[in-house]
Amino acid sequence: MKARFTIFFAVLGLMTLSGVAAAAEEDEKEDTVFNFGYDSDNGVFVWGTSPDDGLYDCSLEPKGELEATYSLSDDGLVLVDGLTDGSASTVTFDPRPQEELAEGLTEATEPAEYTGADGECGVAGGSVAGPQGQINHGMFLKLFNAFYEGVGRGCVNRFIARSDLGKGDQQVQVPDVDPDAEQLANGDTGLISFETVLADCLHGNAARDEESSDGPGRGKPSWAGNGKPDHAGKGKPAWAGQGGRPRD
């Protein structure tokens, strides 16, 4: 009889744990699309967030390597004015079906083109190099935290922290940097392969009340910040245009 009770309570415990896990999974709704990517040739790190119930699916990762066209703002931001694919066509975003849209939105009838950093699926960022041109993982985190003012900074910051950005071949030491290298300029282009992740950034009604009706970060772009960070570099690394790796 004792053995039967032992088995019963063991099964009951597993059922309880399973219920707790299911409830936790339900509470952790993935509500925010977070795109981020690195142009290693130019040392430019960019990102953007959008709601997962907005008019368009802003995911960039499935689109492969993209060519970005840049412009520079007065406060140190690098804006992505254009994104084209391998066929030199402007990147487009498919409309979400009506059942996936936030309340009050009506399904779009046509895909939307990428229209710049302030657009529906816009991305922007900055130069990741340090004051002497060095690049490491910490520089990516500093740049992001200096500029990002969208919804749920912590919920998306952890994906950068866990990434390999600025590690391995992407790490650049001071001796590998040419201080006279040409600076990034308006109209320059670079290649970026984006990563897209889903994050749980809207915890309850209080967070949602901070949004505009168009979704997270729409009152102010999700990449907007307070100005150029102290570590922002002064131009391209010496290996710019050479496949994204330091010179030997």
mmCIF file of C-alpha atoms in Angstrom:
data_model
loop_
_atom_site.group_PDB
_atom_site.id
_atom_site.type_symbol
_atom_site.label_atom_id
_atom_site.label_comp_id
_atom_site.label_asym_id
_atom_site.label_seq_id
_atom_site.Cartn_x
_atom_site.Cartn_y
_atom_site.Cartn_z
ATOM 1 C CA MET A 1 0.000 0.000 0.000
ATOM 2 C CA LYS A 2 2.821 2.392 0.837
ATOM 3 C CA ALA A 3 4.323 1.902 -2.614
ATOM 4 C CA ARG A 4 1.004 2.778 -4.251
ATOM 5 C CA PHE A 5 0.782 6.041 -2.314
ATOM 6 C CA THR A 6 4.363 6.865 -3.274
ATOM 7 C CA ILE A 7 3.587 6.385 -6.949
ATOM 8 C CA PHE A 8 0.357 8.401 -6.632
ATOM 9 C CA PHE A 9 2.077 11.403 -5.084
ATOM 10 C CA ALA A 10 4.943 11.214 -7.580
ATOM 11 C CA VAL A 11 2.466 11.360 -10.466
ATOM 12 C CA LEU A 12 0.533 14.155 -8.751
ATOM 13 C CA GLY A 13 3.768 16.111 -8.344
ATOM 14 C CA LEU A 14 4.617 15.744 -12.032
ATOM 15 C CA MET A 15 1.125 16.912 -13.007
ATOM 16 C CA THR A 16 1.471 19.956 -10.745
ATOM 17 C CA LEU A 17 4.874 20.871 -12.156
ATOM 18 C CA SER A 18 3.536 20.439 -15.665
ATOM 19 C CA GLY A 19 0.684 22.820 -14.876
ATOM 20 C CA VAL A 20 3.066 25.417 -13.458
ATOM 21 C CA ALA A 21 5.293 25.176 -16.534
ATOM 22 C CA ALA A 22 2.311 25.547 -18.843
ATOM 23 C CA ALA A 23 1.083 28.602 -16.919
ATOM 24 C CA ALA A 24 4.530 30.177 -17.048
ATOM 25 C CA GLU A 25 4.738 29.541 -20.777
ATOM 26 C CA GLU A 26 1.322 31.153 -21.249
ATOM 27 C CA ASP A 27 2.374 34.205 -19.218
ATOM 28 C CA GLU A 28 5.520 34.666 -21.310
ATOM 29 C CA LYS A 29 3.796 35.900 -24.451
ATOM 30 C CA GLU A 30 6.221 36.791 -27.226
ATOM 31 C CA ASP A 31 4.809 40.159 -28.254
ATOM 32 C CA THR A 32 7.755 42.051 -29.752
ATOM 33 C CA VAL A 33 9.739 41.444 -32.935
ATOM 34 C CA PHE A 34 13.389 42.443 -32.435
ATOM 35 C CA ASN A 35 15.694 42.757 -35.458
ATOM 36 C CA PHE A 36 19.425 43.343 -35.048
ATOM 37 C CA GLY A 37 22.377 43.077 -37.386
ATOM 38 C CA TYR A 38 26.013 44.049 -37.820
ATOM 39 C CA ASP A 39 27.822 45.456 -40.847
ATOM 40 C CA SER A 40 31.345 44.332 -39.976
ATOM 41 C CA ASP A 41 32.972 46.094 -42.941
ATOM 42 C CA ASN A 42 31.814 49.487 -41.679
ATOM 43 C CA GLY A 43 31.595 48.691 -37.957
ATOM 44 C CA VAL A 44 27.883 49.604 -37.868
ATOM 45 C CA PHE A 45 25.415 47.907 -35.513
ATOM 46 C CA VAL A 46 21.680 48.491 -36.138
ATOM 47 C CA TRP A 47 18.379 47.282 -34.677
ATOM 48 C CA GLY A 48 14.660 47.893 -34.484
ATOM 49 C CA THR A 49 11.552 46.580 -32.701
ATOM 50 C CA SER A 50 7.957 46.202 -33.821
ATOM 51 C CA PRO A 51 4.792 44.644 -32.360
ATOM 52 C CA ASP A 52 3.912 41.069 -33.268
ATOM 53 C CA ASP A 53 0.311 42.174 -33.847
ATOM 54 C CA GLY A 54 1.085 45.142 -36.107
ATOM 55 C CA LEU A 55 0.022 45.488 -39.727
ATOM 56 C CA TYR A 56 3.196 43.920 -41.140
ATOM 57 C CA ASP A 57 5.599 41.145 -40.226
ATOM 58 C CA CYS A 58 8.843 43.104 -39.857
ATOM 59 C CA SER A 59 11.110 40.052 -39.523
ATOM 60 C CA LEU A 60 14.367 40.614 -41.422
ATOM 61 C CA GLU A 61 16.300 37.401 -40.771
ATOM 62 C CA PRO A 62 14.461 35.294 -43.394
ATOM 63 C CA LYS A 63 15.377 37.823 -46.093
ATOM 64 C CA GLY A 64 19.078 36.889 -46.105
ATOM 65 C CA GLU A 65 22.004 39.253 -46.550
ATOM 66 C CA LEU A 66 20.774 42.774 -47.273
ATOM 67 C CA GLU A 67 22.473 45.917 -48.519
ATOM 68 C CA ALA A 68 21.903 48.921 -46.273
ATOM 69 C CA THR A 69 22.244 52.558 -47.338
ATOM 70 C CA TYR A 70 23.222 54.882 -44.499
ATOM 71 C CA SER A 71 22.843 58.475 -43.449
ATOM 72 C CA LEU A 72 24.228 60.142 -40.328
ATOM 73 C CA SER A 73 22.241 62.214 -37.847
ATOM 74 C CA ASP A 74 23.614 65.140 -35.861
ATOM 75 C CA ASP A 75 23.468 63.182 -32.593
ATOM 76 C CA GLY A 76 25.589 60.270 -33.810
ATOM 77 C CA LEU A 77 22.910 57.878 -35.043
ATOM 78 C CA VAL A 78 23.491 55.849 -38.190
ATOM 79 C CA LEU A 79 20.139 55.682 -39.976
ATOM 80 C CA VAL A 80 19.333 52.929 -42.455
ATOM 81 C CA ASP A 81 17.636 54.847 -45.251
ATOM 82 C CA GLY A 82 17.323 51.892 -47.595
ATOM 83 C CA LEU A 83 17.418 48.088 -47.558
ATOM 84 C CA THR A 84 17.704 46.019 -50.729
ATOM 85 C CA ASP A 85 18.022 42.287 -51.326
ATOM 86 C CA GLY A 86 20.337 40.296 -53.573
ATOM 87 C CA SER A 87 18.389 41.322 -56.664
ATOM 88 C CA ALA A 88 18.738 45.020 -55.744
ATOM 89 C CA SER A 89 15.011 45.206 -54.971
ATOM 90 C CA THR A 90 13.728 47.175 -51.991
ATOM 91 C CA VAL A 91 12.899 44.884 -49.081
ATOM 92 C CA THR A 92 9.167 44.386 -48.519
ATOM 93 C CA PHE A 93 7.155 43.123 -45.554
ATOM 94 C CA ASP A 94 4.094 40.894 -45.824
ATOM 95 C CA PRO A 95 0.844 42.010 -44.171
ATOM 96 C CA ARG A 96 -0.334 40.013 -41.175
ATOM 97 C CA PRO A 97 -3.662 38.171 -41.435
ATOM 98 C CA GLN A 98 -6.602 39.800 -39.714
ATOM 99 C CA GLU A 99 -6.733 37.212 -36.907
ATOM 100 C CA GLU A 100 -3.183 38.151 -35.809
ATOM 101 C CA LEU A 101 -3.736 41.915 -35.722
ATOM 102 C CA ALA A 102 -4.237 44.101 -32.676
ATOM 103 C CA GLU A 103 -7.759 45.277 -31.969
ATOM 104 C CA GLY A 104 -8.781 48.161 -34.215
ATOM 105 C CA LEU A 105 -6.430 47.290 -37.108
ATOM 106 C CA THR A 106 -7.619 46.189 -40.526
ATOM 107 C CA GLU A 107 -5.566 43.773 -42.625
ATOM 108 C CA ALA A 108 -3.453 45.480 -45.298
ATOM 109 C CA THR A 109 -4.006 44.401 -48.875
ATOM 110 C CA GLU A 110 -0.433 44.790 -50.174
ATOM 111 C CA PRO A 111 3.101 44.284 -48.818
ATOM 112 C CA ALA A 112 4.886 47.372 -47.494
ATOM 113 C CA GLU A 113 8.292 48.521 -48.734
ATOM 114 C CA TYR A 114 11.114 49.487 -46.408
ATOM 115 C CA THR A 115 10.890 53.282 -46.239
ATOM 116 C CA GLY A 116 13.686 54.244 -43.853
ATOM 117 C CA ALA A 117 14.533 54.341 -40.177
ATOM 118 C CA ASP A 118 11.280 56.077 -39.242
ATOM 119 C CA GLY A 119 9.136 53.633 -41.193
ATOM 120 C CA GLU A 120 6.930 50.790 -40.010
ATOM 121 C CA CYS A 121 9.854 48.344 -39.861
ATOM 122 C CA GLY A 122 12.739 50.816 -39.635
ATOM 123 C CA VAL A 123 16.190 50.073 -38.216
ATOM 124 C CA ALA A 124 19.041 52.314 -37.121
ATOM 125 C CA GLY A 125 21.997 52.239 -34.757
ATOM 126 C CA GLY A 126 25.531 53.562 -34.680
ATOM 127 C CA SER A 127 29.252 53.013 -35.027
ATOM 128 C CA VAL A 128 30.329 50.349 -32.564
ATOM 129 C CA ALA A 129 34.074 51.132 -32.514
ATOM 130 C CA GLY A 130 35.626 52.535 -29.361
ATOM 131 C CA PRO A 131 37.613 55.787 -29.113
ATOM 132 C CA GLN A 132 40.709 54.112 -30.571
ATOM 133 C CA GLY A 133 38.771 52.055 -33.095
ATOM 134 C CA GLN A 134 38.710 48.884 -31.009
ATOM 135 C CA ILE A 135 35.686 46.593 -31.166
ATOM 136 C CA ASN A 136 34.590 44.022 -28.602
ATOM 137 C CA HIS A 137 31.381 42.547 -27.213
ATOM 138 C CA GLY A 138 31.008 45.218 -24.552
ATOM 139 C CA MET A 139 30.980 47.967 -27.179
ATOM 140 C CA PHE A 140 27.793 46.531 -28.701
ATOM 141 C CA LEU A 141 26.019 46.594 -25.356
ATOM 142 C CA LYS A 142 27.188 50.140 -24.601
ATOM 143 C CA LEU A 143 26.046 51.408 -27.986
ATOM 144 C CA PHE A 144 22.642 49.782 -27.654
ATOM 145 C CA ASN A 145 22.042 51.061 -24.127
ATOM 146 C CA ALA A 146 23.123 54.571 -25.123
ATOM 147 C CA PHE A 147 20.631 54.820 -27.976
ATOM 148 C CA TYR A 148 17.683 52.517 -27.319
ATOM 149 C CA GLU A 149 14.569 54.053 -25.767
ATOM 150 C CA GLY A 150 11.892 51.713 -27.046
ATOM 151 C CA VAL A 151 9.599 49.450 -25.053
ATOM 152 C CA GLY A 152 11.273 46.916 -22.744
ATOM 153 C CA ARG A 153 14.973 47.643 -23.076
ATOM 154 C CA GLY A 154 15.945 44.771 -20.804
ATOM 155 C CA CYS A 155 13.837 42.209 -22.625
ATOM 156 C CA VAL A 156 15.684 42.777 -25.907
ATOM 157 C CA ASN A 157 19.081 43.688 -24.472
ATOM 158 C CA ARG A 158 19.533 40.116 -23.237
ATOM 159 C CA PHE A 159 19.606 38.831 -26.814
ATOM 160 C CA ILE A 160 22.567 41.071 -27.582
ATOM 161 C CA ALA A 161 24.262 40.038 -24.344
ATOM 162 C CA ARG A 162 23.937 36.352 -25.292
ATOM 163 C CA SER A 163 25.103 36.881 -28.878
ATOM 164 C CA ASP A 164 28.578 36.472 -30.373
ATOM 165 C CA LEU A 165 28.707 40.089 -31.520
ATOM 166 C CA GLY A 166 32.194 41.524 -31.044
ATOM 167 C CA LYS A 167 33.699 38.122 -30.333
ATOM 168 C CA GLY A 168 36.106 35.962 -32.320
ATOM 169 C CA ASP A 169 36.818 37.368 -35.781
ATOM 170 C CA GLN A 170 34.639 40.398 -35.030
ATOM 171 C CA GLN A 171 36.921 41.549 -32.218
ATOM 172 C CA VAL A 172 39.369 44.266 -33.286
ATOM 173 C CA GLN A 173 42.408 45.270 -31.244
ATOM 174 C CA VAL A 174 43.879 48.774 -31.262
ATOM 175 C CA PRO A 175 47.016 47.750 -33.245
ATOM 176 C CA ASP A 176 44.763 46.605 -36.095
ATOM 177 C CA VAL A 177 43.094 50.003 -36.460
ATOM 178 C CA ASP A 178 44.180 52.682 -38.935
ATOM 179 C CA PRO A 179 43.505 56.081 -37.291
ATOM 180 C CA ASP A 180 43.444 57.702 -40.737
ATOM 181 C CA ALA A 181 40.828 55.334 -42.173
ATOM 182 C CA GLU A 182 37.986 56.964 -44.082
ATOM 183 C CA GLN A 183 34.964 57.829 -41.961
ATOM 184 C CA LEU A 184 31.469 56.576 -42.652
ATOM 185 C CA ALA A 185 29.602 59.128 -44.782
ATOM 186 C CA ASN A 186 26.065 59.794 -45.971
ATOM 187 C CA GLY A 187 25.165 57.454 -48.796
ATOM 188 C CA ASP A 188 27.682 54.744 -47.886
ATOM 189 C CA THR A 189 26.426 51.171 -48.131
ATOM 190 C CA GLY A 190 27.156 47.929 -46.321
ATOM 191 C CA LEU A 191 25.985 44.329 -46.113
ATOM 192 C CA ILE A 192 24.030 43.067 -43.099
ATOM 193 C CA SER A 193 22.654 39.648 -42.198
ATOM 194 C CA PHE A 194 19.973 40.273 -39.584
ATOM 195 C CA GLU A 195 18.873 38.114 -36.697
ATOM 196 C CA THR A 196 15.200 38.259 -35.707
ATOM 197 C CA VAL A 197 13.927 37.121 -32.315
ATOM 198 C CA LEU A 198 10.611 37.304 -30.479
ATOM 199 C CA ALA A 199 10.628 38.824 -27.003
ATOM 200 C CA ASP A 200 8.175 39.315 -24.150
ATOM 201 C CA CYS A 201 8.364 43.077 -23.625
ATOM 202 C CA LEU A 202 4.816 44.159 -22.730
ATOM 203 C CA HIS A 203 4.110 43.069 -19.166
ATOM 204 C CA GLY A 204 0.462 43.817 -18.470
ATOM 205 C CA ASN A 205 -1.747 46.799 -19.221
ATOM 206 C CA ALA A 206 0.640 49.375 -17.768
ATOM 207 C CA ALA A 207 3.223 48.679 -20.456
ATOM 208 C CA ARG A 208 0.621 48.627 -23.196
ATOM 209 C CA ASP A 209 -0.786 51.958 -22.030
ATOM 210 C CA GLU A 210 2.609 53.521 -22.745
ATOM 211 C CA GLU A 211 2.323 52.639 -26.447
ATOM 212 C CA SER A 212 0.643 54.616 -29.153
ATOM 213 C CA SER A 213 -2.081 52.885 -31.166
ATOM 214 C CA ASP A 214 0.490 51.886 -33.789
ATOM 215 C CA GLY A 215 2.500 49.614 -31.481
ATOM 216 C CA PRO A 216 5.667 49.590 -29.383
ATOM 217 C CA GLY A 217 8.030 52.490 -29.743
ATOM 218 C CA ARG A 218 5.899 54.352 -32.266
ATOM 219 C CA GLY A 219 5.751 57.552 -30.217
ATOM 220 C CA LYS A 220 9.538 57.554 -30.607
ATOM 221 C CA PRO A 221 11.415 55.118 -32.857
ATOM 222 C CA SER A 222 12.655 52.033 -31.040
ATOM 223 C CA TRP A 223 16.272 52.918 -31.782
ATOM 224 C CA ALA A 224 16.041 56.543 -30.660
ATOM 225 C CA GLY A 225 18.436 57.684 -27.958
ATOM 226 C CA ASN A 226 20.048 60.514 -26.093
ATOM 227 C CA GLY A 227 23.010 61.232 -28.310
ATOM 228 C CA LYS A 228 26.367 59.844 -29.306
ATOM 229 C CA PRO A 229 27.865 57.518 -26.653
ATOM 230 C CA ASP A 230 31.283 58.294 -25.242
ATOM 231 C CA HIS A 231 32.869 55.248 -26.870
ATOM 232 C CA ALA A 232 31.680 55.968 -30.421
ATOM 233 C CA GLY A 233 34.588 55.753 -32.828
ATOM 234 C CA LYS A 234 35.853 58.171 -35.432
ATOM 235 C CA GLY A 235 35.600 56.210 -38.656
ATOM 236 C CA LYS A 236 35.957 52.843 -40.317
ATOM 237 C CA PRO A 237 38.444 50.272 -39.032
ATOM 238 C CA ALA A 238 41.498 49.665 -41.176
ATOM 239 C CA TRP A 239 39.961 46.429 -42.487
ATOM 240 C CA ALA A 240 36.817 48.129 -43.817
ATOM 241 C CA GLY A 241 35.805 46.700 -47.181
ATOM 242 C CA GLN A 242 37.959 43.604 -46.740
ATOM 243 C CA GLY A 243 35.371 41.039 -45.764
ATOM 244 C CA GLY A 244 34.902 42.302 -42.221
ATOM 245 C CA ARG A 245 38.157 41.045 -40.732
ATOM 246 C CA PRO A 246 41.181 42.821 -39.294
ATOM 247 C CA ARG A 247 44.249 42.996 -41.423
ATOM 248 C CA ASP A 248 47.029 40.485 -40.747
#
